Coordinates of C-alpha atoms and ligand atoms in Angstrom, one line a residue:
X1 CA 99.2 62.0 62.3
X2 CA 100.2 65.5 63.1
X3 CA 97.5 67.8 64.4
X4 CA 97.6 71.5 64.4
X5 CA 98.6 71.9 68.1
X6 CA 101.5 69.6 67.8
X7 CA 102.6 71.3 64.7
X8 CA 102.9 74.6 66.6
X9 CA 105.8 73.2 68.7
X10 CA 107.4 71.6 65.6
X11 CA 107.1 74.8 63.6
X12 CA 108.6 76.6 66.5
X13 CA 111.7 74.5 66.3
X14 CA 112.3 75.5 62.7
X15 CA 111.7 79.2 63.4
X16 CA 114.0 78.9 66.4
X17 CA 117.0 78.1 64.2
X18 CA 116.7 81.6 62.8
X19 CA 115.8 83.3 66.0
X20 CA 117.6 81.5 68.7
X21 CA 120.9 83.1 69.5
X22 CA 121.7 80.5 72.2
X23 CA 120.3 82.6 75.0
X24 CA 122.2 85.8 74.8
X25 CA 123.3 86.6 78.3
X26 CA 122.7 90.3 77.9
X27 CA 119.6 92.2 77.0
X28 CA 119.2 92.9 73.3
X29 CA 116.9 95.8 73.7
X30 CA 115.7 98.0 76.5
X31 CA 112.1 97.6 75.3
X32 CA 109.6 97.5 78.1
X33 CA 112.5 97.6 80.5
X34 CA 112.1 99.6 83.7
X35 CA 115.8 99.4 84.5
X36 CA 116.6 102.1 86.9
X37 CA 119.9 103.7 87.7
X38 CA 119.4 103.5 91.4
X39 CA 118.6 99.8 91.5
X40 CA 121.7 97.7 92.4
X41 CA 120.9 94.0 92.1
X42 CA 122.4 91.4 94.4
X43 CA 121.6 88.9 91.7
X44 CA 121.3 89.4 87.9
X45 CA 120.1 86.7 85.7
X46 CA 119.1 86.1 82.1
X47 CA 116.2 83.8 81.3
X48 CA 115.6 82.9 77.6
X49 CA 112.5 81.1 76.4
X50 CA 113.1 79.2 73.2
X51 CA 112.2 75.9 71.4
X52 CA 114.4 73.1 72.3
X53 CA 114.6 69.3 72.3
X54 CA 114.8 66.9 75.2
X55 CA 115.3 63.2 75.4
X56 CA 112.2 62.1 77.4
X57 CA 111.8 58.6 75.8
X58 CA 114.2 56.4 73.9
X59 CA 114.3 57.3 70.2
X60 CA 113.1 60.6 68.8
X61 CA 113.7 63.6 71.1
X62 CA 110.6 65.6 72.2
X63 CA 110.4 69.2 70.9
X64 CA 109.5 71.5 73.8
X65 CA 109.5 75.1 74.7
X66 CA 112.0 75.8 77.4
X67 CA 113.5 78.5 79.7
X68 CA 117.3 78.5 79.9
X69 CA 119.0 80.7 82.4
X70 CA 122.4 82.1 83.2
X71 CA 123.8 84.0 86.2
X72 CA 125.2 87.4 85.0
X73 CA 126.1 88.7 88.5
X74 CA 125.9 87.2 91.9
X75 CA 126.1 83.7 93.5
X76 CA 126.6 81.2 90.6
X77 CA 124.6 78.6 92.6
X78 CA 121.5 80.7 92.6
X79 CA 120.5 79.2 89.2
X80 CA 120.5 75.6 88.1
X81 CA 119.4 74.4 84.7
X82 CA 118.0 70.9 85.1
X83 CA 119.4 68.0 83.2
X84 CA 117.4 66.3 80.4
X85 CA 114.1 68.0 81.4
X86 CA 111.9 70.5 79.7
X87 CA 111.6 72.5 83.0
X88 CA 113.2 75.8 83.4
X89 CA 116.1 76.5 85.8
X90 CA 115.5 76.4 89.5
X91 CA 116.2 80.0 90.8
X92 CA 117.3 80.3 94.4
X93 CA 117.1 83.6 96.2
X94 CA 117.0 84.9 99.7
X95 CA 114.5 87.2 101.3
X96 CA 115.4 90.9 100.8
X97 CA 117.7 90.2 97.8
X98 CA 117.3 92.5 94.9
X99 CA 117.1 90.7 91.6
X100 CA 117.2 91.8 88.0
X101 CA 116.1 89.3 85.4
X102 CA 116.4 89.8 81.7
X103 CA 113.7 87.8 80.0
X104 CA 114.6 87.1 76.3
X105 CA 111.7 85.9 74.1
X106 CA 113.1 83.6 71.5
X107 CA 109.8 81.8 71.0
X108 CA 107.9 82.1 67.7
X109 CA 105.1 83.6 69.8
X110 CA 104.5 86.6 72.1
X111 CA 105.2 86.0 75.8
X112 CA 105.9 87.4 79.3
X113 CA 106.9 85.9 82.6
X114 CA 104.8 85.8 85.8
X115 CA 106.4 85.2 89.2
X116 CA 103.7 83.1 90.8
X117 CA 103.2 83.8 94.5
X118 CA 105.7 86.6 94.7
X119 CA 104.8 90.0 96.1
X120 CA 106.2 92.3 93.4
X121 CA 105.2 95.7 91.9
X122 CA 102.4 95.6 89.3
X123 CA 104.8 96.3 86.4
X124 CA 107.0 93.4 87.4
X125 CA 104.2 90.8 87.8
X126 CA 104.0 89.7 84.2
X127 CA 100.5 91.0 83.4
X128 CA 99.6 90.0 79.8
X129 CA 99.5 93.7 78.8
X130 CA 103.3 93.6 79.0
X131 CA 103.8 90.8 76.5
X132 CA 106.8 91.1 74.2
X133 CA 107.1 89.8 70.7
X134 CA 109.7 87.4 69.4
X135 CA 113.3 88.7 69.8
X136 CA 112.5 91.3 72.5
X137 CA 113.7 91.5 76.1
X138 CA 111.8 92.5 79.2
X139 CA 113.8 93.4 82.2
X140 CA 112.4 92.7 85.7
X141 CA 113.7 94.3 88.8
X142 CA 112.3 93.6 92.2
X143 CA 113.2 92.9 95.8
X144 CA 112.3 89.5 97.1
X145 CA 109.9 90.4 100.0
X146 CA 108.3 86.9 100.4
X147 CA 109.2 84.7 103.3
X148 CA 111.0 81.4 102.6
X149 CA 109.0 79.2 100.4
X150 CA 108.5 77.4 97.1
X151 CA 107.3 79.8 94.4
X152 CA 107.4 79.4 90.7
X153 CA 107.4 81.2 87.3
X154 CA 105.6 80.6 84.1
X155 CA 104.4 82.5 81.0
X156 CA 101.3 84.7 81.1
X157 CA 100.3 85.9 77.5
X158 CA 96.6 86.1 77.4
X159 CA 95.0 83.2 75.5
X160 CA 98.4 81.4 75.1
X161 CA 99.3 80.6 78.7
X162 CA 98.0 77.0 78.6
X163 CA 99.8 76.2 75.3
X164 CA 103.1 77.7 76.5
X165 CA 103.2 76.1 79.9
X166 CA 102.2 72.7 78.4
X167 CA 105.0 73.1 75.9
X168 CA 107.4 73.1 78.9
X169 CA 107.7 76.7 80.1
X170 CA 107.8 76.7 83.9
X171 CA 110.3 76.7 86.7
X172 CA 110.7 76.9 90.4
X173 CA 111.6 80.1 92.3
X174 CA 112.8 79.1 95.8
X175 CA 113.2 81.7 98.6
X176 CA 115.1 81.1 101.8
X177 CA 115.5 83.3 104.8
X178 CA 117.2 83.5 108.2
X179 CA 114.2 82.1 110.2
X180 CA 114.1 79.1 108.0
X181 CA 117.9 78.6 108.4
X182 CA 117.5 78.3 112.1
X183 CA 115.3 75.2 111.8
X184 CA 118.0 73.2 110.2
X185 CA 115.6 71.5 107.8
X186 CA 116.9 68.8 105.4
X187 CA 119.0 70.7 102.9
X188 CA 121.1 70.1 99.7
X189 CA 120.6 66.5 98.6
X190 CA 117.9 66.1 101.1
X191 CA 115.9 69.0 99.8
X192 CA 114.1 67.7 96.7
X193 CA 111.8 69.8 94.4
X194 CA 109.2 67.7 92.7
X195 CA 107.2 69.3 89.9
X196 CA 104.2 67.1 89.0
X197 CA 102.6 67.5 85.5
X198 CA 100.6 65.4 83.1
X199 CA 101.3 65.3 79.4
X200 CA 100.2 63.3 76.4
X201 CA 102.6 62.2 73.7
X202 CA 102.1 60.8 70.3
X203 CA 103.9 57.7 68.8
X204 CA 106.7 60.0 67.7
X205 CA 107.3 61.2 71.3
X206 CA 105.8 64.6 70.5
X207 CA 103.5 66.6 72.8
X208 CA 99.8 66.6 72.1
X209 CA 97.8 69.6 73.3
X210 CA 94.0 69.7 73.2
X211 CA 93.5 66.9 70.7
X212 CA 89.7 67.4 70.8
X213 CA 89.8 71.1 70.7
X214 CA 87.1 72.9 72.5
X215 CA 86.0 69.8 74.4
X216 CA 89.4 69.6 76.0
X217 CA 89.5 73.3 76.7
X218 CA 86.2 73.1 78.6
X219 CA 87.6 70.6 81.0
X220 CA 91.2 71.7 80.8
X221 CA 94.0 69.7 79.2
X222 CA 94.4 66.3 80.9
X223 CA 97.4 64.2 79.8
X224 CA 97.6 60.5 80.3
X225 CA 101.3 60.4 81.3
X226 CA 102.4 61.7 84.7
X227 CA 105.7 63.4 84.6
X228 CA 107.8 64.5 87.7
X229 CA 110.5 67.0 87.0
X230 CA 109.8 66.5 83.3
X231 CA 110.2 62.7 83.4
X232 CA 107.6 59.9 83.2
X233 CA 108.1 56.9 85.6
X234 CA 110.0 59.0 88.0
X235 CA 112.1 57.2 90.6
X236 CA 113.8 58.6 93.7
X237 CA 116.5 56.7 95.5
X238 CA 116.7 57.7 99.2
X239 CA 118.6 56.7 102.3
X240 CA 117.1 56.1 105.7
X241 CA 116.9 59.8 106.6
X242 CA 114.4 62.7 106.6
X243 CA 113.9 64.6 103.4
X244 CA 112.2 67.9 102.5
X245 CA 110.0 67.3 99.4
X246 CA 108.8 70.5 97.8
X247 CA 105.9 69.6 95.6
X248 CA 104.4 71.8 92.9
X249 CA 101.3 70.8 91.0
X250 CA 102.5 72.4 87.7
X251 CA 99.7 70.8 85.6
X252 CA 97.4 72.8 83.4
X253 CA 94.3 71.4 84.9
X254 CA 94.8 68.1 86.8
X255 CA 94.1 67.7 90.5
X256 CA 96.0 65.3 92.6
X257 CA 94.9 63.5 95.8
X258 CA 98.3 62.7 97.2
X259 CA 99.1 60.0 99.7
X260 CA 101.8 57.5 100.6
X261 CA 101.1 54.0 99.2
X262 CA 101.6 52.3 102.6
X263 CA 99.0 54.4 104.3
X264 CA 101.6 56.5 106.3
X265 CA 100.1 60.0 106.8
X266 CA 101.7 62.9 104.9
X267 CA 103.6 65.3 107.2
X268 CA 103.0 68.7 105.7
X269 CA 105.3 71.5 106.7
X270 CA 104.6 74.2 104.1
X271 CA 102.0 75.5 101.7
X272 CA 102.1 78.0 98.8
X273 CA 103.5 80.9 100.9
X274 CA 106.0 78.9 103.0
X275 CA 106.3 77.1 106.3
X276 CA 103.3 76.4 108.5
X277 CA 103.2 77.2 112.2
X278 CA 103.6 73.6 113.0
X279 CA 103.6 70.3 111.0
X280 CA 100.2 69.0 110.0
X281 CA 99.4 65.2 109.5
X282 CA 97.1 64.3 106.6
X283 CA 95.8 61.0 105.3
X284 CA 95.9 62.7 101.9
X285 CA 96.4 66.1 100.4
X286 CA 94.3 67.5 97.5
X287 CA 96.5 69.7 95.4
X288 CA 95.0 71.8 92.6
X289 CA 96.9 73.3 89.7
X290 CA 99.6 75.8 90.9
X291 CA 99.3 74.8 94.5
X292 CA 102.4 73.7 96.5
X293 CA 103.0 71.7 99.6
X294 CA 106.2 70.7 101.3
X295 CA 106.5 67.4 103.0
X296 CA 108.7 66.1 105.8
X297 CA 109.4 62.6 104.5
X298 CA 111.2 60.5 107.1
X299 CA 112.4 57.2 105.6
X300 CA 114.4 56.1 108.7
X301 CA 111.7 53.6 109.7
X302 CA 112.0 51.6 106.5
X303 CA 114.5 48.8 105.9
X304 CA 116.9 49.2 103.0
X305 CA 115.2 47.5 100.0
X306 CA 111.8 49.0 100.7
X307 CA 109.9 50.4 97.7
X308 CA 107.1 52.8 98.2
X309 CA 105.0 55.2 96.1
X310 CA 103.6 58.6 96.2
X311 CA 100.1 58.0 94.7
X312 CA 97.1 60.0 93.6
X313 CA 94.0 58.4 94.9
X314 CA 90.6 58.1 93.4
X315 CA 88.2 61.0 93.9
X316 CA 84.8 62.1 92.4
X317 CA 85.8 64.8 90.0
X318 CA 82.3 66.0 89.3
X319 CA 79.2 66.6 91.4
X320 CA 76.6 63.9 91.3
X321 CA 73.5 64.8 89.4
X322 CA 74.8 66.9 86.7
X323 CA 72.9 66.6 83.4
X324 CA 75.9 65.1 81.5
X325 CA 76.9 62.8 84.4
X326 CA 80.3 62.9 85.9
X327 CA 83.4 64.1 84.1
X328 CA 84.5 60.5 83.6
X329 CA 84.9 59.5 80.0
X330 CA 84.8 63.2 78.9
X331 CA 88.4 64.0 79.6
X332 CA 92.0 62.8 79.5
X333 CA 91.6 61.2 76.1
X334 CA 89.3 58.7 78.0
X335 CA 92.5 57.1 79.3
X336 CA 93.2 59.0 82.5
X337 CA 90.1 61.0 83.5
X338 CA 90.3 63.5 86.4
X339 CA 90.0 61.7 89.7
X340 CA 91.6 58.4 88.4
X341 CA 94.0 56.7 90.7
X342 CA 97.6 56.3 89.6
X343 CA 101.2 56.3 90.9
X344 CA 103.0 59.7 90.8
X345 CA 106.5 58.5 91.7
X346 CA 108.4 55.6 93.1
X347 CA 110.8 55.7 96.0
X348 CA 113.5 53.1 96.7
X349 CA 115.2 53.0 100.0
X350 CA 118.7 52.1 99.0
X351 CA 121.1 53.1 101.8
X352 CA 121.4 53.0 105.5
X353 CA 122.3 56.3 107.1
X354 CA 121.7 57.6 110.6
X355 CA 119.1 60.3 110.9
X356 CA 120.2 63.1 113.1
X357 CA 117.4 65.6 112.5
X358 CA 114.1 65.8 114.3
X359 CA 110.9 67.2 112.9
X360 CA 110.7 70.7 114.5
X361 CA 107.5 71.1 116.6
X362 CA 107.3 74.7 115.7
X363 CA 108.1 75.8 112.2
X364 CA 107.3 79.5 112.0
X365 CA 105.1 82.2 113.4
X366 CA 102.0 83.0 111.5
X367 CA 99.6 85.6 112.6
X368 CA 96.2 84.1 111.9
X369 CA 93.6 86.3 110.4
X370 CA 90.0 86.2 111.5
X371 CA 87.1 87.3 109.3
X372 CA 86.6 90.3 111.6
X373 CA 90.2 91.5 111.0
X374 CA 89.0 92.6 107.5
X375 CA 87.9 96.2 106.9
X376 CA 84.9 94.9 105.1
X377 CA 84.1 92.0 107.4
X378 CA 80.4 92.7 107.4
X379 CA 80.3 93.1 103.6
X380 CA 82.7 90.7 102.0
X381 CA 83.4 91.0 98.3
X382 CA 81.9 88.0 96.4
X383 CA 83.4 86.5 93.3
X384 CA 81.5 83.7 91.5
X385 CA 83.3 81.5 89.1
X386 CA 81.6 79.6 86.3
X387 CA 81.7 78.7 82.6
X388 CA 78.9 79.6 80.3
X389 CA 78.7 79.5 76.5
X390 CA 82.3 78.5 76.1
X391 CA 83.4 81.5 78.2
X392 CA 85.1 81.5 81.5
X393 CA 83.3 84.0 83.7
X394 CA 83.9 85.7 87.1
X395 CA 80.8 87.5 88.4
X396 CA 79.4 87.0 84.9
X397 CA 82.3 88.9 83.2
X398 CA 85.1 87.6 81.1
X399 CA 88.7 89.0 80.8
X400 CA 89.3 92.3 79.2
X401 CA 92.9 93.5 79.1
X402 CA 92.5 96.9 80.8
X403 CA 89.0 96.5 82.3
X404 CA 88.3 96.9 86.1
X405 CA 84.8 96.8 87.4
X406 CA 83.6 98.8 90.5
X407 CA 83.7 95.7 92.7
X408 CA 87.3 95.1 91.6
X409 CA 88.7 98.4 93.0
X410 CA 90.6 98.1 96.3
X411 CA 92.1 100.6 98.6
X412 CA 95.9 100.4 99.1
X413 CA 96.8 99.0 102.6
X414 CA 93.3 97.7 103.3
X415 CA 92.6 94.2 104.7
X416 CA 89.8 92.5 102.9
X417 CA 87.5 89.6 103.2
X418 CA 86.6 87.9 99.9
X419 CA 84.2 85.1 99.3
X420 CA 85.2 82.9 96.3
X421 CA 82.5 80.6 95.0
X422 CA 82.6 77.9 92.4
X423 CA 79.1 78.2 91.1
X424 CA 79.4 75.8 88.2
X425 CA 77.2 73.2 89.9
X426 CA 74.2 75.6 89.9
X427 CA 74.6 76.2 86.2
X428 CA 73.2 72.7 85.4
X429 CA 72.0 72.8 81.9
X430 CA 74.2 71.1 79.3
X431 CA 77.3 71.8 81.3
X432 CA 79.4 69.6 83.5
X433 CA 80.4 71.3 86.7
X434 CA 84.1 71.8 86.9
X435 CA 86.7 72.5 89.6
X436 CA 88.2 76.0 89.7
X437 CA 91.5 76.6 91.4
X438 CA 91.3 80.3 92.2
X439 CA 94.6 82.3 92.3
X440 CA 95.4 85.9 93.2
X441 CA 98.4 87.6 91.8
X442 CA 100.8 89.5 94.0
X443 CA 99.5 88.3 97.4
X444 CA 99.6 85.6 99.9
X445 CA 96.3 85.2 101.7
X446 CA 94.7 83.1 104.4
X447 CA 91.6 80.8 104.0
X448 CA 89.4 81.7 107.0
X449 CA 86.3 79.6 106.1
X450 CA 85.5 76.8 103.7
X451 CA 82.8 74.5 102.6
X452 CA 83.2 71.3 100.6
X453 CA 83.5 67.6 100.2
X454 CA 87.3 67.2 99.9
X455 CA 87.7 69.4 103.0
X456 CA 89.9 67.0 104.9
X457 CA 92.5 67.0 102.0
X458 CA 93.0 70.7 102.0
X459 CA 95.8 72.4 103.9
X460 CA 94.4 75.8 104.8
X461 CA 96.6 76.3 107.9
X462 CA 99.2 78.5 106.2
X463 CA 99.7 81.2 103.6
X464 CA 98.1 80.5 100.2
X465 CA 98.0 82.1 96.8
X466 CA 95.7 79.5 95.1
X467 CA 92.7 77.9 96.6
X468 CA 91.0 74.9 95.0
X469 CA 87.2 75.0 94.7
X470 CA 85.4 71.9 93.6
X471 CA 82.0 72.4 92.1
X472 CA 79.6 74.0 94.6
X473 CA 82.4 74.8 97.0
X474 CA 83.2 78.2 98.5
X475 CA 86.0 79.7 100.5
X476 CA 86.4 82.9 102.4
X477 CA 89.9 84.4 102.3
X478 CA 91.5 87.4 104.0
X479 CA 94.2 89.4 102.2
X480 CA 96.1 92.5 102.9
X481 CA 96.7 94.8 99.9
X482 CA 99.8 96.6 101.0
X483 CA 103.0 98.0 99.4
X484 CA 102.1 98.0 95.7
X485 CA 99.3 99.9 93.9
X486 CA 98.4 99.0 90.4
X487 CA 96.6 96.4 88.4
X488 CA 96.9 92.7 89.3
X489 CA 95.1 89.6 88.1
X490 CA 93.0 87.1 89.8
X491 CA 91.9 84.0 87.9
X492 CA 91.1 80.3 87.6
X493 CA 94.5 78.5 87.4
X494 CA 93.0 75.8 85.2
X495 CA 95.1 77.3 82.4
X496 CA 92.5 76.4 79.7
X497 CA 89.8 78.2 81.7
X498 CA 92.1 81.1 82.2
X499 CA 92.8 81.3 78.5
X500 CA 89.0 81.2 77.9
X501 CA 88.7 84.3 80.0
X502 CA 88.1 83.2 83.6
X503 CA 90.4 85.9 84.7
X504 CA 89.9 89.6 85.7
X505 CA 91.9 92.5 87.0
X506 CA 91.8 94.0 90.4
X507 CA 93.1 97.5 90.9
X508 CA 94.8 98.7 94.0
X509 CA 94.8 102.5 94.5
Ligands
C2O601 CU1 100.4 81.1 88.1 CU2 98.3 84.2 86.8 O1 99.4 82.6 87.5
CU602 CU1 100.3 84.2 89.9
CU603 CU1 88.3 76.9 86.2

């Protein structure tokens, strides 16, 4: 049985044979390019999105949509295309590097790339108004201003983001800097990126997206197979040393409550916007879509032969007392509803090696914001997120490409206090309340206040660009709107909610 959604990826493969020119390294057109004569990049890359096939299971390969990259100029190790995975290349940059990236769209669909978490000019941010059609190229130029950290990139064409990311389009964008170097954190083979995503496959190994249409859109796509770096049943063989695990929740809508299977607390060293001031110990960490954490994982206490798992623990996905009852049974093809417990990946300790590194007591300097640091501390902006009549709404408004409301206008260089509220629980009637991971483009912010049930699983101590709000929860954040004027997005990062319009512009002038 082939449903329409699967068919889109399959049809794409056919069209690709005509369109795909094997990832031309140079731009085909200058359309939408902002290439300036006075911009001298340290690193120049090409990134081509196109249909492709990967061997995920034995037998028939899986048709996916994939980014492939190439270094045109600069350090050849700054880009690595992963092996047998649908994920895009890992891009490695350093703070203050100037990068130029030619994005070639060889998909049978419009697209544009967004650099999630990076502080870049509005025109370089991948706003859906800059989408390019099949066969075109968009050239990005920006300086990496972010501190060292684990950032990522993915498509952002309005109404199509969920479909395209699910098809495979996403990759990591890692930034390093001098301060991080001084810490001598585990590097090279000891520095392991882990992208966690859920997918559903049919009996022919093909991806299934939103099999129940609108019902799945409302909750967000929940797959029943957990993939790490594009592979189900992911296994990591380690030696008795300390590792740096960079974890991205790259799922469309699934939330993970991460913990070690033997009850050892997680040692968190970084969040969305890089290193914390000091390591934080957590029994578990709740990670919403698009959020990142980095762990210091020291396996030196385990004897060779030990197996252990990174698991996602049970949590109550819906508020009690909603008219339709909890989300259970409504999602994940009934097979893996949100909040179900499962194993994320398996770790085998296979080799004895002497650990020489110690966990640094101090990781970085973070100037902590207080609510009173904001220019509008006595009058915070309030944004309320909820679904109604199949629309994703923020303060009652849905996404319009160019629209900016009065309460979405911000003065350049101001520091602001925003109150973000998940008001789904109060909408009661005929709706299940849903989590909303709220994301701001172009900024890292700090969470200065928070209410909610999963409180002890949130890591709010560092820089964030996405904050998970379970039904009824609210958070106050402080952000500084410096450097770049222009129009940026803020939205729910449940990608199906985003595609249903739970996204708006804010305008910095
Ligand atoms: Cu990953 Cu508009 O975001
Ligand atoms: Cu973003
Ligand atoms: Cu949402």
